[in-house]
Every structure is written in C-alpha cells, then in structure tokens.
XYZ file of C-alpha atoms in Angstrom:
456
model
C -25.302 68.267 -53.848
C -24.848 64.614 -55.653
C -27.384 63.652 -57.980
C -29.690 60.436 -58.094
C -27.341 59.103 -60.137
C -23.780 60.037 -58.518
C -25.717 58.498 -55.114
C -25.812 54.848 -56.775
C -22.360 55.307 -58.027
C -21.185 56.218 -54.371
C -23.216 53.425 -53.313
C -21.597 51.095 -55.567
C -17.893 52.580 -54.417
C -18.407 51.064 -51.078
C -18.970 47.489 -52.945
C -14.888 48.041 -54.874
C -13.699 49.110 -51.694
C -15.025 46.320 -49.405
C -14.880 43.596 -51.685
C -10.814 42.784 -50.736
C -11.329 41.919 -47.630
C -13.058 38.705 -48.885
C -11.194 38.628 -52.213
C -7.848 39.014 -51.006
C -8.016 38.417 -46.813
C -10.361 35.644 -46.093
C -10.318 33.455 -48.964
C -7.551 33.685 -51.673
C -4.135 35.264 -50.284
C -4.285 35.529 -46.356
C -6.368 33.196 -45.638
C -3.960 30.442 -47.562
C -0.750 31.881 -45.725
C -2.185 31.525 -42.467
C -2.884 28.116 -43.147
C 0.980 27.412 -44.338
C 2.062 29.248 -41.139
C -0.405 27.384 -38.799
C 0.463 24.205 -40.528
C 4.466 25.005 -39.975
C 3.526 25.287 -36.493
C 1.890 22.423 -36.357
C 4.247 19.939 -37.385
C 6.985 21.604 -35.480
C 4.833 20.799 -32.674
C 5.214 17.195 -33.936
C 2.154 16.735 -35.497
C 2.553 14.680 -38.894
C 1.614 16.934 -42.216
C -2.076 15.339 -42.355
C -2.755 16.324 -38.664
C -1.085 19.508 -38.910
C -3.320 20.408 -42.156
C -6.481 19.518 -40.210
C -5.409 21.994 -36.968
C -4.568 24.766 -39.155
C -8.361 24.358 -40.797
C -9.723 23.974 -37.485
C -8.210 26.849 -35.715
C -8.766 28.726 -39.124
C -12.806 27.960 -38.526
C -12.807 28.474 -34.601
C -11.199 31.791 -35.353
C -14.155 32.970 -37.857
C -16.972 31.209 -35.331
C -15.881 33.789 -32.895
C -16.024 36.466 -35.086
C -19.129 35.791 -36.498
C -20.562 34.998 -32.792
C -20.056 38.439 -32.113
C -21.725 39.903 -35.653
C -24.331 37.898 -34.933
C -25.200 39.078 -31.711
C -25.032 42.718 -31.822
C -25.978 43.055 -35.074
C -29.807 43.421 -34.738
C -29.136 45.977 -31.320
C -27.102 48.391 -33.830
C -29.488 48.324 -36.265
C -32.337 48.912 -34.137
C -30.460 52.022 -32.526
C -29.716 53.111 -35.704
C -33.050 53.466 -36.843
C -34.118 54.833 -33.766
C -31.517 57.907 -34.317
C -31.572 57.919 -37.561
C -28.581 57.719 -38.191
C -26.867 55.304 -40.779
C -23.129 57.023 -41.957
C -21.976 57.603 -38.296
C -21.895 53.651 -37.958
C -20.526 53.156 -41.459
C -17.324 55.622 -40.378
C -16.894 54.220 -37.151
C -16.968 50.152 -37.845
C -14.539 51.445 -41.253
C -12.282 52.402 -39.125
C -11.944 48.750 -37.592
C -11.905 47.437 -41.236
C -8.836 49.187 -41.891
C -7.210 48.571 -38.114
C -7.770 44.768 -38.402
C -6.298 44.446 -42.150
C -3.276 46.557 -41.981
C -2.523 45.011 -38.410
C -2.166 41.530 -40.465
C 1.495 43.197 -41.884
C 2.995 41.884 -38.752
C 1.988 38.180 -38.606
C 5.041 36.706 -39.436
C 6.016 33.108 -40.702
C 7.593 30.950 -38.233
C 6.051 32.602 -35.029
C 4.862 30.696 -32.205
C 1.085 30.350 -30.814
C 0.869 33.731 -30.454
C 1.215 34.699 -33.729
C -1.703 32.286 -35.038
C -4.036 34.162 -32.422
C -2.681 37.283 -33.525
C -3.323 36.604 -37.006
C -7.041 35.358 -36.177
C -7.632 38.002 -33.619
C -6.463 40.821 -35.826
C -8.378 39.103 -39.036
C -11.635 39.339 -36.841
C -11.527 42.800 -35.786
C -11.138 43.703 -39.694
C -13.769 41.306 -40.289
C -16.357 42.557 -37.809
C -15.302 45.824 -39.457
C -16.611 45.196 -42.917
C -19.241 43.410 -41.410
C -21.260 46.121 -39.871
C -20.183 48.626 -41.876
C -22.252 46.819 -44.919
C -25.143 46.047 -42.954
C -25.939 49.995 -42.533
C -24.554 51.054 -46.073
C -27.199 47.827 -47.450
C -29.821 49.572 -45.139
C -29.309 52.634 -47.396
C -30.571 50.709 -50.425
C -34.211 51.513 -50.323
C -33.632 54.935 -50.393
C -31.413 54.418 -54.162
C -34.953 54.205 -55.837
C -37.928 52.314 -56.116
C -38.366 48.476 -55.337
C -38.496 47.696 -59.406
C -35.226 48.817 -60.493
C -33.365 47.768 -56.600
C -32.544 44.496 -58.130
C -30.519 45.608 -61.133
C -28.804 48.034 -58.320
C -28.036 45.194 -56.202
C -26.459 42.910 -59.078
C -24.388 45.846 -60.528
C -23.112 46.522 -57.085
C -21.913 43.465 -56.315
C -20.727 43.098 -60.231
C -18.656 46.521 -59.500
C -17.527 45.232 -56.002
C -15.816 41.445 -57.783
C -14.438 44.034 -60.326
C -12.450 45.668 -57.693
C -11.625 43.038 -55.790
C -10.534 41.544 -59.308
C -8.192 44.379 -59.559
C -7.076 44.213 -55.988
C -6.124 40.688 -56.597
C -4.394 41.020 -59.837
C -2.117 43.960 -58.566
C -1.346 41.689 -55.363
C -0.142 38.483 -57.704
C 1.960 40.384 -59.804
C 3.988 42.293 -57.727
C 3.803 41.623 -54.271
C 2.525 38.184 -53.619
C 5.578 35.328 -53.702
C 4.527 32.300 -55.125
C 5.984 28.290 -54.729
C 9.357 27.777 -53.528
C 10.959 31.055 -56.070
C 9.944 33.692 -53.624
C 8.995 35.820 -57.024
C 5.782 37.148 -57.812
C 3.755 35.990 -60.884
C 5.567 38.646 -62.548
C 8.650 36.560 -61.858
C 10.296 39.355 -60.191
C 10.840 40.047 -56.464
C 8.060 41.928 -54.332
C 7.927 45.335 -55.237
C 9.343 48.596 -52.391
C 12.545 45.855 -51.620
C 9.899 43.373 -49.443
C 11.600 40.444 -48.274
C 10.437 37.428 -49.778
C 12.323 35.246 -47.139
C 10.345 37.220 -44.592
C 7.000 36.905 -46.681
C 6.394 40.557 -46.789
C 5.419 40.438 -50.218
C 2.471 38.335 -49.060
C 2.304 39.819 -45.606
C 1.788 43.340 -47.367
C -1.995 42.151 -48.441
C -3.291 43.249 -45.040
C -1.860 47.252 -45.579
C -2.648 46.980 -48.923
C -6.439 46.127 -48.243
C -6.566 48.923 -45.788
C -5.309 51.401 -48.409
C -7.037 50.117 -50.989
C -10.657 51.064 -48.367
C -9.781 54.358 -47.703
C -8.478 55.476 -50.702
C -11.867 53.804 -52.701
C -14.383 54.807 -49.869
C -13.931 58.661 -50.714
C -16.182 58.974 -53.661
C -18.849 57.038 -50.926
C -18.222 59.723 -48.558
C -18.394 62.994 -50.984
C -21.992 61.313 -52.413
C -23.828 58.982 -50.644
C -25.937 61.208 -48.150
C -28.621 60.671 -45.748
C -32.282 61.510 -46.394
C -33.193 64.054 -44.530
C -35.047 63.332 -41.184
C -35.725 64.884 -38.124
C -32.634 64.422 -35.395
C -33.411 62.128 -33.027
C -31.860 61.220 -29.796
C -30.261 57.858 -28.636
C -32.790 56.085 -26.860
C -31.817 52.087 -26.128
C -35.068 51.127 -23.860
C -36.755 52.222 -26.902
C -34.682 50.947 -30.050
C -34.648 47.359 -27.759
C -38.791 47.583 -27.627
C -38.665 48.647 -31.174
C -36.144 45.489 -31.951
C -38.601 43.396 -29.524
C -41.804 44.056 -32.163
C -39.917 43.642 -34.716
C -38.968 40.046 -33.674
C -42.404 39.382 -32.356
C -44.362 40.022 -35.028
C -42.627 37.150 -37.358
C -45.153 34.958 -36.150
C -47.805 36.548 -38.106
C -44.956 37.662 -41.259
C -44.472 34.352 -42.505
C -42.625 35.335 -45.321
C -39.898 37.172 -43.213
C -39.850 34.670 -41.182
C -38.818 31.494 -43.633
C -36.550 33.867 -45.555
C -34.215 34.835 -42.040
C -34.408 31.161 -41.537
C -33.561 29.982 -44.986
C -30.707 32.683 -45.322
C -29.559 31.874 -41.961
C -28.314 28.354 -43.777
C -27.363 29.153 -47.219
C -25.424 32.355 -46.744
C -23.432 31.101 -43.627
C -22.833 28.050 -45.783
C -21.762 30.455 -48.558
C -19.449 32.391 -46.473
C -17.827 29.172 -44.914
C -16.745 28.176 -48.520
C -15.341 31.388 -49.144
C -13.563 30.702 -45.540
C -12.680 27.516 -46.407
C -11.785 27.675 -50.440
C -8.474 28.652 -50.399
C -7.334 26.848 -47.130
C -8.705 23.713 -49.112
C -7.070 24.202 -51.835
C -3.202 24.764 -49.888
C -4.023 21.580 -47.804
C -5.597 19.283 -49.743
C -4.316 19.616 -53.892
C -0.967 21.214 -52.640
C -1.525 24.794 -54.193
C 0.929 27.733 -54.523
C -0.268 31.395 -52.343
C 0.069 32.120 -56.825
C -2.007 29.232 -57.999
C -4.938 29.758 -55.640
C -5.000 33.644 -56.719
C -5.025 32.889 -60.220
C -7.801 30.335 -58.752
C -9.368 33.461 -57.035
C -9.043 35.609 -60.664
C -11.238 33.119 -61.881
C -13.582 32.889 -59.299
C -13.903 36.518 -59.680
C -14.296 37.070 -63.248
C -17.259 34.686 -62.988
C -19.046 36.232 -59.858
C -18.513 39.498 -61.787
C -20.318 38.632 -64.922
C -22.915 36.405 -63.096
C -23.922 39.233 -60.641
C -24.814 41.889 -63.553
C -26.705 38.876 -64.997
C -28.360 38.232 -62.240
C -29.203 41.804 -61.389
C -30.848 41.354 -64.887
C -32.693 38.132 -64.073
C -33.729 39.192 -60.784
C -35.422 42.272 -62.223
C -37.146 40.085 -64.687
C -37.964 36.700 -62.996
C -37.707 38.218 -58.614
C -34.850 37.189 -56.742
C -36.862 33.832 -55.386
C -35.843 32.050 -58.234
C -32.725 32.916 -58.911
C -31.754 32.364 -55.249
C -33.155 28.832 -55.470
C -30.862 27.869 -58.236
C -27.477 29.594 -57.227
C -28.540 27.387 -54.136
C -28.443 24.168 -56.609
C -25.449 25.129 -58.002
C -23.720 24.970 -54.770
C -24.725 22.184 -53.835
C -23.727 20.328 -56.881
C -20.154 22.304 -56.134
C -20.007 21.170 -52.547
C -20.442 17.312 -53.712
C -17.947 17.326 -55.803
C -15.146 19.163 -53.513
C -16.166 16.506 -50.748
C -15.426 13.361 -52.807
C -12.093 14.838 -54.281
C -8.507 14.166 -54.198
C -5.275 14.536 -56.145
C -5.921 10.653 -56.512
C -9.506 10.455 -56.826
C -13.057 11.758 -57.633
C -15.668 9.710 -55.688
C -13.905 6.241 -56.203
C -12.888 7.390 -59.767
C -9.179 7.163 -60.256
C -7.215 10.054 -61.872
C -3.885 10.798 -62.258
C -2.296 12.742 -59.308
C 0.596 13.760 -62.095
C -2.181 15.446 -64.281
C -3.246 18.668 -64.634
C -7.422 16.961 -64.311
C -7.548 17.662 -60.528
C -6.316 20.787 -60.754
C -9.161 21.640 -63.820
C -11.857 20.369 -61.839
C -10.985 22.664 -58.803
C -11.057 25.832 -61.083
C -13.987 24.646 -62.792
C -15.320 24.380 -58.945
C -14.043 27.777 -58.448
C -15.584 29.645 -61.321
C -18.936 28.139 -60.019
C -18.477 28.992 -56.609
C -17.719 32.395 -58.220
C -20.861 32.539 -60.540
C -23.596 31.205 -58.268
C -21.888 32.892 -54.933
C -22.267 36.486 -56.807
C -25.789 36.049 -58.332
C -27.048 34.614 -54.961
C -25.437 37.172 -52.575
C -26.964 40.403 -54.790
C -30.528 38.662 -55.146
C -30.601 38.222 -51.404
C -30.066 41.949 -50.471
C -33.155 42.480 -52.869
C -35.202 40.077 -51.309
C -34.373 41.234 -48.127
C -35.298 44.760 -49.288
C -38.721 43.820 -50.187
C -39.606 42.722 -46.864
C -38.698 46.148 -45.347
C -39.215 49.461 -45.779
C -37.007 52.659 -45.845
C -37.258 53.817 -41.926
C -37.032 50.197 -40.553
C -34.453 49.121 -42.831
C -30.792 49.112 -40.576
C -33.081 46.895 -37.573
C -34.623 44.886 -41.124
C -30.824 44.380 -42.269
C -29.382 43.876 -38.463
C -31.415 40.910 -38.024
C -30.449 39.646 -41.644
C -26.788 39.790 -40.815
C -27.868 38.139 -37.621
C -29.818 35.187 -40.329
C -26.458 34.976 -41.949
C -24.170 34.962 -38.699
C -25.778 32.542 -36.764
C -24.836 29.788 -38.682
C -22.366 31.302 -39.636
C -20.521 30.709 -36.655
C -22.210 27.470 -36.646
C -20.808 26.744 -40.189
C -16.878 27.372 -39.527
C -17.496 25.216 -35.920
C -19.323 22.223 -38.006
C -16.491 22.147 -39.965
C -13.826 22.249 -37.589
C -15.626 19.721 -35.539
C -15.931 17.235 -38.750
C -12.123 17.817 -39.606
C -11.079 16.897 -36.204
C -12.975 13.940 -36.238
C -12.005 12.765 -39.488
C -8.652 14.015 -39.621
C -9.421 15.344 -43.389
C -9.779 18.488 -44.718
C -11.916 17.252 -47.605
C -14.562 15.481 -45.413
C -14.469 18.343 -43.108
C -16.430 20.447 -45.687
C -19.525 17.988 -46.131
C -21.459 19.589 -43.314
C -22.347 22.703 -46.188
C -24.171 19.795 -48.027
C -26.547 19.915 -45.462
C -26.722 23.596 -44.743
C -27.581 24.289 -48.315
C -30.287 21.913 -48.772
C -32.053 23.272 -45.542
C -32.177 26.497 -47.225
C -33.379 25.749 -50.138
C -36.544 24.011 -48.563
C -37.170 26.856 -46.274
C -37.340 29.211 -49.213
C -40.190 27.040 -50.387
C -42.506 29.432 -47.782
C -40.833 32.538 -48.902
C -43.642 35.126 -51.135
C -41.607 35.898 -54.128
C -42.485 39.695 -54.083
C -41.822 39.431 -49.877
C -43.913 41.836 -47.587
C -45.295 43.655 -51.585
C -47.336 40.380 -51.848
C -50.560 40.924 -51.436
C-alpha cells in the first residue's frame, strides 16, 4: 500500500505527464506549425501573407472554442456523477485514453495538405485536448484527500512546479533532436531529426504529437501504482440523482457568495490565461516572424519561470492565501497583455525600434518569462482556492463546475479573438480582447472570502 507521502508524489506524476500537452501541443511546437501550415494554405488560396496570418489565427481560435464548448458543458454532469458513484480513477483512465488518441493522431497532419488537413489537425488537437481536460478535473478533485487545507497550497504550487519541470524536459528533448528549425531543416542540435525523420516532410516536428502520447503513458504509471481512492461505500450510477445533486449545488450560490464571485471571476481570468497560452506561440510565428526553434527556446523560458514561480507561490500562498497572490499574477498579465497588443517588429506603442535589432525579439521573451511566472503562480493558487470552497465528497461536482468557470469563456476567449482578428485583419490587435477579460476578474475577486467556504 503507498504511503501519505508516495500518494502526493503520484499525485504530482500526473502534473509531468500532462503538462506537454500545453507545453509542447497547444502553445510552443504544434500549435506554431499549424499556424505555418494553415497560413501555406491560405495564401495558396490567394490570400496575401497578412490575410493568410489572420485565417490561420482565426481558425486556430474557432478550433479551441469548440473544444472548450464541449468541456464546458459536460464538465459539471461528470463531476456530479462522479461523486454520486464515487468514483474518481475510472474517469481519469478513460478521458487518458483520449489524451493519448488525440496527440499521437497529430503524427499525420502533414504540411501542404488541403482543408482537410487543417480540420484534421484541429479536430484531432481537440479530442487530445478534451482528454487532458477532464482527466485533471477528477485527478484535482483528489486534492482534498492529499492532506489538510493548511499545507494544500504548498501541494498545489509544487505540483504545478513539478508539472513545468516536465514539460521543461519534454520541450528540451523535442528542440534538440526532433524539432527542425528555420529554413536548415536541422534541429537545435544542428543535426537532422533523430530515427531518419524527414525534415522535408516535417516529421521531426510532426513527431511532437506521438511523442506527447508516450511521454503520458510512460509518466502516468507511478500515478497509477500510488494514487488510490479513499475508501467508500460502492455506489451505483444514478443520473436523476447526480443531476438533482448538480441542481443544489448550482442553486445554492445565491446564498454562497463567495463561490459564487470566485466561478465568475475565474470564469474570466483563466479562460483569458489559457487563450494566451493558445495564442503565444501562433503570435509569435505571425507577427515577429519566429522559427518552430526560436519560439521553443521562447517556451524554455517561459517554463523555467512558471517553474520557479509556482514553488514560490505554493510558498506564498501558504503564507499570505491564494486571494492575494491570484490578484497580482492577474496584474501581471495584464501589464503583459498591453504590451503584446501595442507591439511590432517596427514599433512599441508609437515608439520606433529597429526591426533589424535583436530589442523586439528581447521584449517578447521578457513577455514570455512573465507569462511564464505569473501564469504558474496563478494557475496553482486557483486549485487551492477552489479547494477551500469544497469539501472532500463534493469535490469532482465542486471542480466540474470550476472547469465549467474556466471553459465558458474560454470558448468565449479564442471566439473574441478570432472575431477581433477578422475585423482588424491583425494578429496583434486580435489579442486586446484579454485586456478586458483580465480586468473583469480581478474586480470580481474583490467579493471573494480569502479563506473561501473556512471563513467564518
């Protein structure tokens, strides 16, 4: 039987497993090469390069609306059957098994393609996406049961710090020998993909999606031998009642006020968190011109930062409560988001730089190891303050409807931003609507109790 201990560790394993499919799939390798591909498309279509850059982001963000559509809605249902059972691990197996379908399926989306391939790409992408979705909404609901509410969030910011590690790792290995970077088809080692990939082909960057899959199963297996269920009485499936139970739940947030502003506030600042993880690297190809290399040595530093900020932040939170510390990774972002909407190669909000120089491409990283820092803090203080407005048999339904505060816009999020890159034409203005989404959140958190439902 696994100790206390070996149960965190397991816990934590899910974290390093996971954390690729954001690292390496959604923001910093495939999400990048779909962009190139869509934008071939594109202007083979005979859109000019400007127009084609703005479809690519566009179908990029209708393609993760859809996705997150679907999270959002039958999020809170699972979770409220869940709890009804019982049962957490049979839902973490069975939505793993999509993670893994939907990322090694992305092997097969091939440069040069036609329409098909781009909704291939995005249809696989979501089905891998919905995946890891799911599955970390029931292994988060396993949290309270780690130990007691004072220590959950160092165990939150030392997850998330040991998830970035991994997907640190993940990212390294991919740059240096499968990834092709720039026009040289060689990898950062300057050498060709590793196992003979084709670089013509783009296997060496196509391999990302098996890769991620692998690098799940073969990480999830110390989850699997440790993390365990407390034991409770079996219980049957029963919908009518998990949708009553789901139906109380969401009625009594008129009198939890707390609960209440917290869903709402997450529902903006997380979806607008996720969108400029969606949206980062696709940015960065379209708008400064960046190498599938350059934006993951972008993404290295991104992660070193959310690594080292998330531990600290675990640290803070356990000190200060995650109220505050939410409230200023918020600020942070905000002050990141203003700066990537006003920038250029050419220009920084009507300041002139040199589109020769190395400055823009400074800034960006210096954006990026923000985004990194105050993206990692705020993501492991939210699962704590989620935590303490729950409690141990309610918390899958408790964590269903907070994937459903951070899906709702979140689909609303990647569909703003499509909508404002369309209109403008530009991917840079088409990432302003986060401004907005931030700032909402951080008012709403002014009604949030900082010790949640433990205030008295």
């Amino acid at each position: 039987m696994a100790t206390a201990r070996q149960r965190i560790w397991g816990w934590y394993f899910f974290d390093w497993a996971s954390q690729p499919y954001n690292t390496l799939l959604l923001t910093f390798i495939f999400g990048p090469y779909f962009a190139e591909i869509a934008r071939g498309y594109y202007m083979g279509a005979g859109l000019d390069e400007e127009a084609a850059k703005a479809a690519a982001q566009a179908y990029w963000g209708w393609g993760l609306a859809i996705a997150s559509f679907a999270i959002a809605v039958l999020a809170p249902i699972l979770g409220a059957i869940a709890d009804g059972t019982g049962r957490r691990l049979v839902w973490v197996w069975t939505f793993s098994a999509l993670y893994v379908l939907g990322s090694a399926s992305l092997w097969y989306v091939a440069p040069g393609g036609e329409a098909g391939m781009l909704f291939w790409a995005v249809a696989a992408f979501g089905i891998g996406f919905i995946g890891m979705e799911f599955a970390t909404i029931f292994t988060n609901a396993l949290m309270p049961t780690l130990s007691d509410h004072d220590d959950l969030g160092a165990i939150s910011g030392s997850g998330f710090a040991f998830g970035y590690l991994g997907g640190l790792l993940a990212l390294i290995l991919m740059l240096l020998f499968f990834a092709e970077g720039g026009d040289t088809g060689l990898t950062l080692l300057g050498r060709e993909p590793l196992f003979g990939l084709d670089s013509e082909a783009r296997e060496g960057t196509r391999a990302v999606g098996p890769f991620t899959a692998i690098w799940f199963v073969v990480f999830m297996i110390p989850f699997f031998l440790w993390v365990k269920e407390p034991k409770t009485d079996a219980r049957p499936l029963h919908v009518g009642r998990a949708m009553a139970s789901l139906r109380d739940l969401l009625a009594s947030l008129r009198y939890r006020h707390s609960l209440a502003a917290y869903l709402a506030s997450s529902l903006f600042y997380r979806d607008a968190l996720n969108a400029l993880y969606g949206f980062g690297g696709v940015y960065a190809s379209g708008v400064l011109g960046w190498s599938i290399t350059k934006i993951g040595i972008f993404g290295i530093v991104g992660a070193v930062t959310a690594m080292l900020a998330s531990w600290i932040g675990g640290r803070a939170d356990r000190r200060f409560g995650p109220k505050p510390v939410i409230a200023f990774c918020i600020c942070v972002l905000i002050f990141v988001c203003t700066i990537i909407v006003g920038m250029d190669r050419d220009t920084i909000w009507g300041i002139a730089m040199d589109p020769a120089s190395g400055l823009p491409d400074q800034i960006f990283f210096a954006c990026g190891a923000l985004i990194g820092a105050a993206g990692g803090a705020l993501q492991a203080a939210s699962r704590t303050m989620m935590v303490r407005h729950t409690t141990p048999d309610r918390a899958t339904e408790a964590f269903g409807l907070f994937a459903l505060s951070g899906k709702v816009a979140s689909f609303m999020a990647p569909a703003l931003i499509a909508l404002a890159t369309m209109a403008s034409g530009s991917q840079r203005i088409g990432i302003s609507p986060l401004i907005p989404l931030f700032l909402i959140g951080l008012v709403l958190l002014l009604w949030v109790k900082p010790r949640g439902e433990l205030s008295t």
